[in-house]
Coordinates of C-alpha atoms in Angstrom, one line a residue:
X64 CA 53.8 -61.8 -8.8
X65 CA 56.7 -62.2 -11.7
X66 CA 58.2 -59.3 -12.9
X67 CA 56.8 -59.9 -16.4
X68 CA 53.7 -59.9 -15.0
X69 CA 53.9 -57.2 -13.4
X70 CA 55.2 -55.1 -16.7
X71 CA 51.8 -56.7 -18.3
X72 CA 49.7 -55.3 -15.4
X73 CA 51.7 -51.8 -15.4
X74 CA 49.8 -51.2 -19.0
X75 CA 46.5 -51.7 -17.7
X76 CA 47.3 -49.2 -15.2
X77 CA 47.6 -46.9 -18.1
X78 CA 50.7 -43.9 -18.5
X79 CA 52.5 -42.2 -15.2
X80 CA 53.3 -45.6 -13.3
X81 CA 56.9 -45.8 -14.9
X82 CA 58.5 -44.9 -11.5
X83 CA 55.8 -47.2 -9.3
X84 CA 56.9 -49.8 -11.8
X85 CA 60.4 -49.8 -11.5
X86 CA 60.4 -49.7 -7.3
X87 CA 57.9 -52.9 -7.8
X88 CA 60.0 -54.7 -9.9
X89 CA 63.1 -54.3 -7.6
X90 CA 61.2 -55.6 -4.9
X91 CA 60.6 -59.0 -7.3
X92 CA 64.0 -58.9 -7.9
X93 CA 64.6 -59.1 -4.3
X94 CA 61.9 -62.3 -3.7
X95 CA 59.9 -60.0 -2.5
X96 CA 55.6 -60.8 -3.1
X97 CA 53.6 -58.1 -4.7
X98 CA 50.0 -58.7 -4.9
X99 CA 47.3 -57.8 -7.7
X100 CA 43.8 -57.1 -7.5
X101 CA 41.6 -56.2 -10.1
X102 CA 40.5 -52.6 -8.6
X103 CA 40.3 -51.1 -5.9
X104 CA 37.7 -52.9 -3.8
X105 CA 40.1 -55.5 -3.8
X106 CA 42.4 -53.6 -1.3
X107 CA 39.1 -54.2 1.4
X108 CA 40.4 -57.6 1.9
X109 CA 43.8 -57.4 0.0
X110 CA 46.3 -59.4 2.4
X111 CA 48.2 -56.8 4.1
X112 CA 51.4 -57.3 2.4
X113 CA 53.7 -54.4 2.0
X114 CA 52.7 -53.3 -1.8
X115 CA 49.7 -54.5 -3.4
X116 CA 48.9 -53.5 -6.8
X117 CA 45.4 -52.2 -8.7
X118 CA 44.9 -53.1 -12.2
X119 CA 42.3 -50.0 -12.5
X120 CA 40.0 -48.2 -10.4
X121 CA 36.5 -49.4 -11.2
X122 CA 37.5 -52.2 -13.8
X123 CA 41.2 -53.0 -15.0
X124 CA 42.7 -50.5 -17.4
X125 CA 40.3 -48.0 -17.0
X126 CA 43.5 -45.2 -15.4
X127 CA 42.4 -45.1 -11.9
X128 CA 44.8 -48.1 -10.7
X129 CA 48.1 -47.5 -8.8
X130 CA 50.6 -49.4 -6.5
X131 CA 49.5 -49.1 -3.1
X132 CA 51.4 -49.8 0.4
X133 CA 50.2 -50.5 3.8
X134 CA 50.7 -48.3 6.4
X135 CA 49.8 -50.5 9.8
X136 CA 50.0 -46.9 12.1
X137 CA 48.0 -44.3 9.9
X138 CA 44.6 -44.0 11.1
X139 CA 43.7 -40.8 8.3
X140 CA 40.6 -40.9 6.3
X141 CA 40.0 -42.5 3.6
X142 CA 39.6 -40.3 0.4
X143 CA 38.8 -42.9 -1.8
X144 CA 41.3 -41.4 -4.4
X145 CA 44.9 -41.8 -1.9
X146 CA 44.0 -43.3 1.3
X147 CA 42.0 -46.8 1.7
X148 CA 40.8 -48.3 4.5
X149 CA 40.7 -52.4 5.1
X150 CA 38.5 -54.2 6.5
X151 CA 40.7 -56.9 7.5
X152 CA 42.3 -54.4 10.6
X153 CA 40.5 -51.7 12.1
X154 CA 44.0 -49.7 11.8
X155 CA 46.1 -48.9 8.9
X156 CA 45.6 -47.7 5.9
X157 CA 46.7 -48.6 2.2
X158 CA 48.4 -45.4 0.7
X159 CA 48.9 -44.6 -3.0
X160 CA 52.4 -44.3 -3.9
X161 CA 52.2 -41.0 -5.8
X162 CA 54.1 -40.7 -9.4
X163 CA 52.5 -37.7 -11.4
X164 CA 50.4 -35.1 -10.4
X165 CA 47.6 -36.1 -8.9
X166 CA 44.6 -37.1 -10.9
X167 CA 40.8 -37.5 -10.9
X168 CA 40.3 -41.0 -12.5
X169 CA 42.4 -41.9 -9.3
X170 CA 39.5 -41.2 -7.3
X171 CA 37.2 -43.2 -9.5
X172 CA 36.2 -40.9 -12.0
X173 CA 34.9 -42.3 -15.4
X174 CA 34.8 -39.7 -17.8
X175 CA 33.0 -40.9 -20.4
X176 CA 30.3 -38.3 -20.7
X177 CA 27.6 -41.0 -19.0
X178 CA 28.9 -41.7 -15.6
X179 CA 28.4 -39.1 -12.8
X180 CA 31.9 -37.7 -12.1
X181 CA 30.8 -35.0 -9.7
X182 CA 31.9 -36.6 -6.4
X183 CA 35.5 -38.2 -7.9
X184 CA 36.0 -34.8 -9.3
X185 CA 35.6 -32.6 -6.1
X186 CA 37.5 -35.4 -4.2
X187 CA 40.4 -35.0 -6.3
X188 CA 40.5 -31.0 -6.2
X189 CA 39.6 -31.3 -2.5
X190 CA 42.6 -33.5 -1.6
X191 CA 45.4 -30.6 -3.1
X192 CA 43.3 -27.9 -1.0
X193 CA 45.0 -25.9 1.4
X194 CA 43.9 -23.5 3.7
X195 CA 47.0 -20.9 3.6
X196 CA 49.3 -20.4 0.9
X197 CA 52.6 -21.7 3.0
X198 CA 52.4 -25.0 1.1
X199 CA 54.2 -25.7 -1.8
X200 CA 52.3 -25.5 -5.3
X201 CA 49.8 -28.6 -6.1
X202 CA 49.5 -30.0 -9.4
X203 CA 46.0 -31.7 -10.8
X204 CA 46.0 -33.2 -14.2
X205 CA 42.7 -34.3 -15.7
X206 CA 43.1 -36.9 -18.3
X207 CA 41.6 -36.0 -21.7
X208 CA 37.4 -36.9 -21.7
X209 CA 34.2 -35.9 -20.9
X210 CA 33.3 -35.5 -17.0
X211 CA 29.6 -35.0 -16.8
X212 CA 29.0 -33.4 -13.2
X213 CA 25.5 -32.9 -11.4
X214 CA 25.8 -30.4 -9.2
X215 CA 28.9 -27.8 -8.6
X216 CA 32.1 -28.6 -7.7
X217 CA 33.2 -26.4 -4.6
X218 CA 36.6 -26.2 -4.2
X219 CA 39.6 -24.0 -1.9
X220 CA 42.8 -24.0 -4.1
X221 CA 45.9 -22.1 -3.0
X222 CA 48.8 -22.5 -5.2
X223 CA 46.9 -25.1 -7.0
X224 CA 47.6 -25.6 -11.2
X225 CA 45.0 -27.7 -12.7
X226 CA 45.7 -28.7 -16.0
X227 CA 42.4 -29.9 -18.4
X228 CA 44.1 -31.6 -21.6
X229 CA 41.3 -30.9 -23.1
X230 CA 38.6 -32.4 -20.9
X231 CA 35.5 -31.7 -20.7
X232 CA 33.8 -30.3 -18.0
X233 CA 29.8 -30.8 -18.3
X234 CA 27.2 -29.5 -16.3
X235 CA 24.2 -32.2 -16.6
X236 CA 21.6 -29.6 -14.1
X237 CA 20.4 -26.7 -15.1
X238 CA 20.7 -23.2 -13.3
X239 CA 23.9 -24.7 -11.8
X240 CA 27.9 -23.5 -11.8
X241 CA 30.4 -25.7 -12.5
X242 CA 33.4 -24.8 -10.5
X243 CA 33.1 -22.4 -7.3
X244 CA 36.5 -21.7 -6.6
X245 CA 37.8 -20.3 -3.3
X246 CA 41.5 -19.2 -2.4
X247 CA 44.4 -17.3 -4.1
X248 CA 46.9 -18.1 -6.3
X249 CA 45.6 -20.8 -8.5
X250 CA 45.5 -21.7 -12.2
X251 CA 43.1 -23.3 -14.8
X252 CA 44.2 -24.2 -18.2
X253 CA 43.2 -26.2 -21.1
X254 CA 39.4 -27.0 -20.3
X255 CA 36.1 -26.7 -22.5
X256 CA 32.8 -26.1 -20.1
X257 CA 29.2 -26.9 -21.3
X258 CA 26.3 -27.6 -20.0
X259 CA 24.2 -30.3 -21.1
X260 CA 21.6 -27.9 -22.6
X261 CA 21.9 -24.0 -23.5
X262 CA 20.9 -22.3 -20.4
X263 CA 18.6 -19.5 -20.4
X264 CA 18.5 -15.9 -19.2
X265 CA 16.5 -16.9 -16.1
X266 CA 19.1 -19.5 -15.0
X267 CA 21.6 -16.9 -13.4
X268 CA 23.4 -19.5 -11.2
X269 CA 24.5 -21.0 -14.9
X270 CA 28.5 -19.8 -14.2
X271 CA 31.1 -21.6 -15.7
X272 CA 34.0 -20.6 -12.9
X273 CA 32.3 -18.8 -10.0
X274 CA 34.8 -16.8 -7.9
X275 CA 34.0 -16.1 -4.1
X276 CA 35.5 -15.7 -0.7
X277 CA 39.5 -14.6 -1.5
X278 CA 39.0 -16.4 -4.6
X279 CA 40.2 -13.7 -7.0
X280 CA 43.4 -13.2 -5.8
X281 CA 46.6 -14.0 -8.4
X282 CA 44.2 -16.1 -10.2
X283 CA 44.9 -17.0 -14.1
X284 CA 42.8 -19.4 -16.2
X285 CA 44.2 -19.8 -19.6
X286 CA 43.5 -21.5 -23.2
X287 CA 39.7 -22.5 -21.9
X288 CA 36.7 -22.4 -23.8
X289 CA 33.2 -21.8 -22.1
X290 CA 29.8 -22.5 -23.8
X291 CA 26.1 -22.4 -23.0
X292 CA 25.4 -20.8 -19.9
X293 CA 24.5 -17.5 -18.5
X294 CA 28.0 -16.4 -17.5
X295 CA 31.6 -17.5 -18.2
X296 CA 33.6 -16.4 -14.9
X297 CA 31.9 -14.1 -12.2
X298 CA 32.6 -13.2 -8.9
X299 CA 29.4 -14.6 -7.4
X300 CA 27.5 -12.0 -6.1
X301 CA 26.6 -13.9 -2.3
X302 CA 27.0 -10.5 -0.9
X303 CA 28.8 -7.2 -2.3
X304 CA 31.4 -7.3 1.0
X305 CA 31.8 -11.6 0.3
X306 CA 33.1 -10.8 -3.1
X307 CA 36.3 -11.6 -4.4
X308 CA 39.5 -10.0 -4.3
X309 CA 40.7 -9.7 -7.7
X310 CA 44.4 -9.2 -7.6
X311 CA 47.6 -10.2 -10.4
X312 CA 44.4 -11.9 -11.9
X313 CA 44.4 -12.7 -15.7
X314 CA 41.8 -14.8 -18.0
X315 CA 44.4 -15.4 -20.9
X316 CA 43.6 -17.3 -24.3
X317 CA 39.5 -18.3 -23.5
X318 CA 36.8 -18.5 -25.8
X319 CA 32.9 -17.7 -24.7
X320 CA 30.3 -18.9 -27.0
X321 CA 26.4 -18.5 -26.4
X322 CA 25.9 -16.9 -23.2
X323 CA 22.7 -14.9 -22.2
X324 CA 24.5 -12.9 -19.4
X325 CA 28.2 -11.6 -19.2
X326 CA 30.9 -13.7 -20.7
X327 CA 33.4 -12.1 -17.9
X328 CA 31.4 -10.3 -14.7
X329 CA 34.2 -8.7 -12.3
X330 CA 32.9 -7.1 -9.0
X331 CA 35.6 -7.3 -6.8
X332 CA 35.8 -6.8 -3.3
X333 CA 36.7 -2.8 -2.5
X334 CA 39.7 -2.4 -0.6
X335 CA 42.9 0.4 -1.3
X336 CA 43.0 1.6 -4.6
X337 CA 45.6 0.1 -6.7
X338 CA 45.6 -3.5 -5.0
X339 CA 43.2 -4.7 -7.4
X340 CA 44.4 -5.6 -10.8
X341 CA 42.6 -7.6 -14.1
X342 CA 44.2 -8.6 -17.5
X343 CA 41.8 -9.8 -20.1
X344 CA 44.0 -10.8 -22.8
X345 CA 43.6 -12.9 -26.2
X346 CA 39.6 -13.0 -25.3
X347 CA 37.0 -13.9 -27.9
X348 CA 33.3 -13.6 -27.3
X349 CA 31.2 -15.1 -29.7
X350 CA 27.2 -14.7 -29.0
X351 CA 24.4 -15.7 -32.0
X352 CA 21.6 -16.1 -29.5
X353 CA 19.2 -13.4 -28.8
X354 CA 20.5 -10.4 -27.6
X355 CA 22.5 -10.8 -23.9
X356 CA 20.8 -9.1 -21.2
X357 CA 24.2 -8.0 -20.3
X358 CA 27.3 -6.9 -21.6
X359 CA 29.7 -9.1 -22.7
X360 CA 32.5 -7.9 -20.2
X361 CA 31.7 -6.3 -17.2
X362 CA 34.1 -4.8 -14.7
X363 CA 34.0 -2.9 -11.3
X364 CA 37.0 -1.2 -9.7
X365 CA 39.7 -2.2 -11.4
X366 CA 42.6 -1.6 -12.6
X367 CA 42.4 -3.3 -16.7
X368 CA 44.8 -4.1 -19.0
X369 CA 42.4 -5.3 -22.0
X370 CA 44.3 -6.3 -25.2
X371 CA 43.2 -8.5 -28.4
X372 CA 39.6 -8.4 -28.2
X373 CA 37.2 -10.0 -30.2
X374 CA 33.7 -9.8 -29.8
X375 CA 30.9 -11.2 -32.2
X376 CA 27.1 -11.0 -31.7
X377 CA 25.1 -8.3 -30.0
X378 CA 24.5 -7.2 -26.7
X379 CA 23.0 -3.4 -25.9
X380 CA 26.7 -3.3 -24.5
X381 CA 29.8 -4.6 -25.2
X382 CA 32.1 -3.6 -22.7
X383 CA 31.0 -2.0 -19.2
X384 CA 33.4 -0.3 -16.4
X385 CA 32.9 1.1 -14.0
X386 CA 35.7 2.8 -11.8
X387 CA 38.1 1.4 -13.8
X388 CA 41.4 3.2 -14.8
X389 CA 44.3 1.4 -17.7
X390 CA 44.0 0.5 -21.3
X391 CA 41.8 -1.6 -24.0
X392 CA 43.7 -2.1 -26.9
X393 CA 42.8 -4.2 -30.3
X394 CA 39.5 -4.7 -30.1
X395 CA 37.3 -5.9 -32.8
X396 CA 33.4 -5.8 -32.6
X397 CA 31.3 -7.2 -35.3
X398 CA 27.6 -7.1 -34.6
X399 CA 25.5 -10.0 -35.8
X400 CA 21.3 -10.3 -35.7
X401 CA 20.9 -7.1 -33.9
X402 CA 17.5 -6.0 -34.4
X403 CA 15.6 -4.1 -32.3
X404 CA 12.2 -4.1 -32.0
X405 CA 11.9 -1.1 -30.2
X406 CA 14.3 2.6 -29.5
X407 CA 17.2 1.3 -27.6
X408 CA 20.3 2.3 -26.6
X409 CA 23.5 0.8 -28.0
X410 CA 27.2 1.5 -27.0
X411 CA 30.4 0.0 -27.6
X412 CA 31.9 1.2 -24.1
X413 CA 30.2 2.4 -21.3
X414 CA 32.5 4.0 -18.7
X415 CA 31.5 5.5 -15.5
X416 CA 34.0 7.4 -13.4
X417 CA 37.2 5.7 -15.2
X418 CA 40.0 6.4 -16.9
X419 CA 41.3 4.7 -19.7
X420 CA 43.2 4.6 -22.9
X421 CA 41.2 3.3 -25.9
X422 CA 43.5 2.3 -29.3
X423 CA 43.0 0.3 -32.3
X424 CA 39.3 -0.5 -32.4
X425 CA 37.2 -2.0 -35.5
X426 CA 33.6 -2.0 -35.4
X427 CA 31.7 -3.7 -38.4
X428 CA 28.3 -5.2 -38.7
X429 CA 25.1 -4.0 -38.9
X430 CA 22.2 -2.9 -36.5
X431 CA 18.2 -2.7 -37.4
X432 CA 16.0 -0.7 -35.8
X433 CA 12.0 -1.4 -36.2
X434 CA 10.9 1.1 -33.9
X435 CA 8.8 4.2 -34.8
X436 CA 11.0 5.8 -32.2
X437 CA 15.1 7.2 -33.1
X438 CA 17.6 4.6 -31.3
X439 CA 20.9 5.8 -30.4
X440 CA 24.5 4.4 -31.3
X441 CA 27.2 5.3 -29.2
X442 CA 31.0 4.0 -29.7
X443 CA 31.9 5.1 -26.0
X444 CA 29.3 6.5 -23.4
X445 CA 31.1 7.9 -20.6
X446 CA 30.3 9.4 -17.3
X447 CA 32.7 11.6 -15.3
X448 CA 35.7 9.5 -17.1
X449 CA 38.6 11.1 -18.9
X450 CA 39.1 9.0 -22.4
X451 CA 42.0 8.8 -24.9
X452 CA 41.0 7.9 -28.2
X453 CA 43.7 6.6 -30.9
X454 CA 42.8 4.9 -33.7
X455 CA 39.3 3.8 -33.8
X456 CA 38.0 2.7 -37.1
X457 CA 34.6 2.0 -38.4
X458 CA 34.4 -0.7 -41.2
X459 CA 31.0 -0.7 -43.5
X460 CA 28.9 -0.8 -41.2
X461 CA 25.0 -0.6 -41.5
X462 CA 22.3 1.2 -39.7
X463 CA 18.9 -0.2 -40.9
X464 CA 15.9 2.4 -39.3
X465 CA 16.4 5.4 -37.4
X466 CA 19.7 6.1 -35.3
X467 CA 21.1 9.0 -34.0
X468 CA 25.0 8.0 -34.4
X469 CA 27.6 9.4 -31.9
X470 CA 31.0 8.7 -31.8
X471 CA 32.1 10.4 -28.5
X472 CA 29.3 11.0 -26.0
X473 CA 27.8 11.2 -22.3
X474 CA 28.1 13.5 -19.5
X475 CA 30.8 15.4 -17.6
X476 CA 33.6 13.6 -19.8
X477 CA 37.1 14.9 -21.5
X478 CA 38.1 13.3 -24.4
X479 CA 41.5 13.7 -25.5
X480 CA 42.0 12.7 -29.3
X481 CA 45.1 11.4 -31.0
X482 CA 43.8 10.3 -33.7
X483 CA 41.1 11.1 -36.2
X484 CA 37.5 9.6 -35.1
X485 CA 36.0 7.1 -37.0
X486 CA 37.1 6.8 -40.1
X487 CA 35.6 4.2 -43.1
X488 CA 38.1 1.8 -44.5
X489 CA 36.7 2.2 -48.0
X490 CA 35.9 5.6 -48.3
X491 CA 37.8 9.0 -47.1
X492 CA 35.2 10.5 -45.7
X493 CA 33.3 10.1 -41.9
X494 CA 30.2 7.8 -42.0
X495 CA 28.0 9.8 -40.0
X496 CA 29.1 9.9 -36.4
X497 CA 29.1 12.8 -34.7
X498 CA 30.4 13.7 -30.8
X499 CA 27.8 15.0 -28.2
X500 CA 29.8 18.6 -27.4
X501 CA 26.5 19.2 -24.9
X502 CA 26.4 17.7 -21.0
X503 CA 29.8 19.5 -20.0
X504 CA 31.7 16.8 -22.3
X505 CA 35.0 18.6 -23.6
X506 CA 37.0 17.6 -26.5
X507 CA 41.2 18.2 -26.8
X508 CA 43.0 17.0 -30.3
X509 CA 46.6 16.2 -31.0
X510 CA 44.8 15.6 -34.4
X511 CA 41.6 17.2 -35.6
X512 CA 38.4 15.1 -35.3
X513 CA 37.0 14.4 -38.5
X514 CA 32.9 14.3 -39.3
X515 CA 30.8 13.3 -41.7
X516 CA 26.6 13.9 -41.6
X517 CA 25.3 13.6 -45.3
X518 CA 21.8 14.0 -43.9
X519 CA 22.1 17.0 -42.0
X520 CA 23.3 20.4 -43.8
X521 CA 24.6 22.2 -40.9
X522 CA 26.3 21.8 -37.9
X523 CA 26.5 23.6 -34.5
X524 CA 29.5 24.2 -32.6
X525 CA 28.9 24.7 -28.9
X526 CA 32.1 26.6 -28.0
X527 CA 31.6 27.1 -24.4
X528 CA 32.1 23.1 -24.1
X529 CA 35.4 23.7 -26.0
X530 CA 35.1 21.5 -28.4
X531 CA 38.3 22.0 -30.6
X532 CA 38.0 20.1 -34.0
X533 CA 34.0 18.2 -34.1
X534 CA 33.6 18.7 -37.9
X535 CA 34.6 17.9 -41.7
X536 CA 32.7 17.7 -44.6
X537 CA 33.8 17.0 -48.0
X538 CA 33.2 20.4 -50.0
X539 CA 34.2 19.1 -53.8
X540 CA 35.9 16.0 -54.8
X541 CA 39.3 16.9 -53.2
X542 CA 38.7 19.6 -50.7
X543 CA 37.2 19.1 -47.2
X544 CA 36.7 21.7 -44.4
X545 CA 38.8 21.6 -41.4
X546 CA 37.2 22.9 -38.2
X547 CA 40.6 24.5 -36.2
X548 CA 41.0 24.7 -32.6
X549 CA 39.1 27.7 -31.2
X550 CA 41.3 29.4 -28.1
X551 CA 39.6 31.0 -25.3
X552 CA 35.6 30.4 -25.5
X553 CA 32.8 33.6 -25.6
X554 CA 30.1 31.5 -25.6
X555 CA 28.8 32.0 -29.0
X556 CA 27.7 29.6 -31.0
X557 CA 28.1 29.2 -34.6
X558 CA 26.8 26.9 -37.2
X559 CA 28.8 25.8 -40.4
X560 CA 26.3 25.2 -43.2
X561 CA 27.3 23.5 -46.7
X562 CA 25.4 24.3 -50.0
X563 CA 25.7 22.8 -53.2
X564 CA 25.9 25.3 -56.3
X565 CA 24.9 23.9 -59.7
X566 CA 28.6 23.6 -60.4
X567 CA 29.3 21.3 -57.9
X568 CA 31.5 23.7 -56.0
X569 CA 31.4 23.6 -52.1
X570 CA 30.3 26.9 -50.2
X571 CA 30.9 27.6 -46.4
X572 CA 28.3 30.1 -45.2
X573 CA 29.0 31.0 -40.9
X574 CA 25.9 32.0 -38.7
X575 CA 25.7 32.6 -35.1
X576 CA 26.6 35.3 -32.8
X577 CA 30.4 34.9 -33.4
X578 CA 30.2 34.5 -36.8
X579 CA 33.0 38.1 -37.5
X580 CA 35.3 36.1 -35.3
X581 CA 36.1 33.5 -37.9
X582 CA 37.7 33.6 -41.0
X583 CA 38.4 31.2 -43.8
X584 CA 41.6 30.7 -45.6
X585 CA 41.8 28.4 -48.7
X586 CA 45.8 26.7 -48.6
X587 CA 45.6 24.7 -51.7
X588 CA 44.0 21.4 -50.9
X589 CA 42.2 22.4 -47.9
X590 CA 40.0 25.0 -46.2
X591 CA 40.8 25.9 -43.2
X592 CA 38.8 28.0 -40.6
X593 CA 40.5 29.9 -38.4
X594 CA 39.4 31.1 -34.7
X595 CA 40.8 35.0 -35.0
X596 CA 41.5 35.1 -31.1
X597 CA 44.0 32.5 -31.3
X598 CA 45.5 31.8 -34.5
X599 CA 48.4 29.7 -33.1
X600 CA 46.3 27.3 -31.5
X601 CA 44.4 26.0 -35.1
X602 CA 45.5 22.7 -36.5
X603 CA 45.3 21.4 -39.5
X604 CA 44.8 17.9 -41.3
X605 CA 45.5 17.2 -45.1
X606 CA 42.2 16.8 -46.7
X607 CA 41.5 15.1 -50.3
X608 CA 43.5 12.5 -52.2

């Protein structure tokens, strides 16, 4: 073989064979023969020279060619991607020489969207497995395209990086994963995953990236985008003691789009506390199907970093923890065709037995109840959890039927409040929320929490919960009453009740046992109420424009 020839037949073999090239063409230089065959079923009875050359893998040019050499002492088996046997010697192998990371059109994968890829695709991931994490990192590149798979691809990766460009990674059978990924310390980035057709809520094995084993550990998949199935990434639930360890693992820059379960479903393996660790960053969830029978993120015992969330659509929940302690910050809900035929439940965050700190939230959209019954709307349900609350705003949205709107609610909970509760971007006043001060729930402010009910009149204030500030309404067109913080608690209960004269001026009337141990002051814009037994401990907020 020439060495122009050989330049022609280095284009066929598509980019990456610069280096492969180069060695060939000093071997010409040298007199040396270098053979061609078309692909590689040639290399079967390819004379065994020292460097033979495929033109493509199936058919010449199609990116799966390479240079390959013969290796007269290796007897290893033949992976149909590196290692290729003859059948002129029954030893020795022809070996790839390797230029690039290692990719899966070399192991005859078409991706074209029509071809079955599945087996080409878990031979390529299955040749950079390793079974401990004392290798060096492994680099797969998949060549932009559509690989249509049927069946899941099972792979162990430990320090493995597979990069996507964009490929397409379609699942042709139904109630099926894609990818079940095993080991630690591996990467995903730049893939889109479908499935052939939307999968429903009965097809539960429908997981785009299905974490088992030690699969969880220092994991990060990254700028992906996940359609059509019933969950995104899970832990796959084989057994609660088989399920991952999630560790240093982050799901950076994805998208989720039409998914009847759980975009991201986190059930890690328990172990020590503080060993298990989950960023969700840069995370949009976009649902327009019917309502997702589960929430769109949910996470067991972890600790959470959640930032830049945006979630579109409806589920009954958006975000579920459970034993979770850390932070979601700059979230945006917008809720899209949610009605409800019948009384249901609704919350933003449920949190049992967590901690967390909660900051800039946005919640729009609408919700429609058909029900004869009263449906509730909750922006964070917890259980046993201790919540921090800065920032949460509530943008026009609409409640179409009967709701019974909390802000703040559930059971054995302290809330600790740094900024005003939901507040309306177009209006200054609340838009109906208020907190559930009952089930032991208690309430501290660094600012005082600001209510509005236009449909109730009055107001009760359950001060053995120690509820500190739970109520404003707007008394003219500038004034508003500020509820201070009451010190030690009696027990008493008083209600604040709001009257309209016929000359549009607000009146405060007190009732309840402890009604001689309050007193209101008026301090020019405001009203303020004070609790008698501990008149230091009152704040104030500027009320009116």
């Amino acid at each position: 073989m020439r060495r122009r020839e050989l330049i022609a037949g280095s284009l066929l073999m598509g980019a990456g064979t610069a280096t492969k090239v180069a060695a060939a063409s000093e071997r010409v230089s040298r007199g040396e023969e270098i053979k061609t065959v078309p692909d590689v079923s040639g290399l079967k009875l390819a004379p065994l020279s020292e460097a033979t050359v495929c033109l493509g893998y199936h058919t010449a040019g199609d990116g799966g060619g390479g240079i390959f050499t013969w290796s007269p002492d290796s007897n290893s088996e033949p992976d149909f991607g590196l290692i290729f046997a003859s059948e002129l010697s029954s030893t020795g192998r022809w070996l790839r020489i390797l230029d690039g990371e290692l990719n899966p059109r070399w192991f005859g994968a078409y991706a074209d969207g029509l071809h079955n890829d599945t087996e080409a695709v878990a031979r390529c991931l299955g040749r950079c497995s390793q079974t401990t994490l004392a290798g060096i990192w492994t680099a797969v590149e998949f060549p932009s395209g559509t690989y249509l798979l049927d069946g899941a691809v099972s792979a162990t990766l430990n320090r493995v990086r597979v990069v996507g460009n964009f490929a397409v990674l379609k699942q042709a059978k139904a109630n099926c994963p894609i990818l079940e990924i095993e080991g630690a310390e591996w990467t995903i980035s730049g893939f889109r995953f479908e499935w052939s057709e939307l999968q429903g809520s009965n097809n539960t094995k429908s997981i785009a990236i299905a974490i088992g084993g030690g699969g969880g550990w220092g994991f990060r998949i990254e700028s992906c985008h996940f359609n059509g199935g019933y969950r995104g990434v899970s832990s796959y639930l084989s057994g609660f003691f088989n399920n991952p360890l999630i560790w240093a693992a982050s799901i950076v820059d994805c998208r989720f789009r039409n998914f009847t379960g759980a975009a991201i479903f986190i059930q890690p393996r328990k172990t020590n506390a503080g060993q298990l660790s989950l960023t969700l960053q840069d995370i949009g969830i976009y649902h327009y199907r019917a309502p997702a029978v589960e929430p769109h993120i949910r996470i067991w015992d972890c600790e959470v970093f959640l930032s830049q969330l945006d979630i579109e659509g409806f589920s009954f929940e958006d975000i579920s923890l459970e034993q979770c302690y850390g932070s979601i910050l700059s979230v945006h809900i917008e809720h899209k065709k949610a009605l409800l035929p019948e009384a249901k439940e609704v919350c933003v965050l449920r949190a049992s037995r967590c901690s967390l700190f909660c900051q800039g939230w946005t919640i729009q959209g609408s919700l429609t109840s058909s029900g004869s019954d009263q449906s509730s709307f909750r922006i964070i349900n917890a259980y046993e959890s201790d919540i921090i609350v800065a920032h949460i705003i509530d943008k026009s949205f609409g409640f179409v039927g009967a709701w019974d709107r909390i802000s703040l609610g559930g059971k054995n909970s302290s809330y600790n409040l740094l900024s005003p509760l939901p507040l309306r971007t177009n209006q200054k006043n609340m838009s109906g929320y208020r907190v559930e001060a009952t089930f032991e729930n208690n309430f501290h402010d660094a600012a005082p929490t600001l209510l509005l009910d236009p449909a109730d009149d009055e107001f009760e204030v359950p001060r053995a919960s120690k509820v500190h500030v739970v109520f404003s309404k707007e008394l003219t067109r500038n004034k508003r009453l500020v509820l201070p913080r009451p010190g030690s608690c009696s027990g008493a209960t008083c209600k604040i009740v709001r009257t309209e004269t016929s000359n549009g001026l607000g009146m405060i009337v007190i009732r309840g046992s402890g009604r001689d141990e309050w007193k209101i002051e008026s301090a020019g814009s405001w009203l303020e109420l004070i609790w008698l037994h501990d008149a230091r401990a009152w704040l104030r907020v500027a009320g009116g424009s």
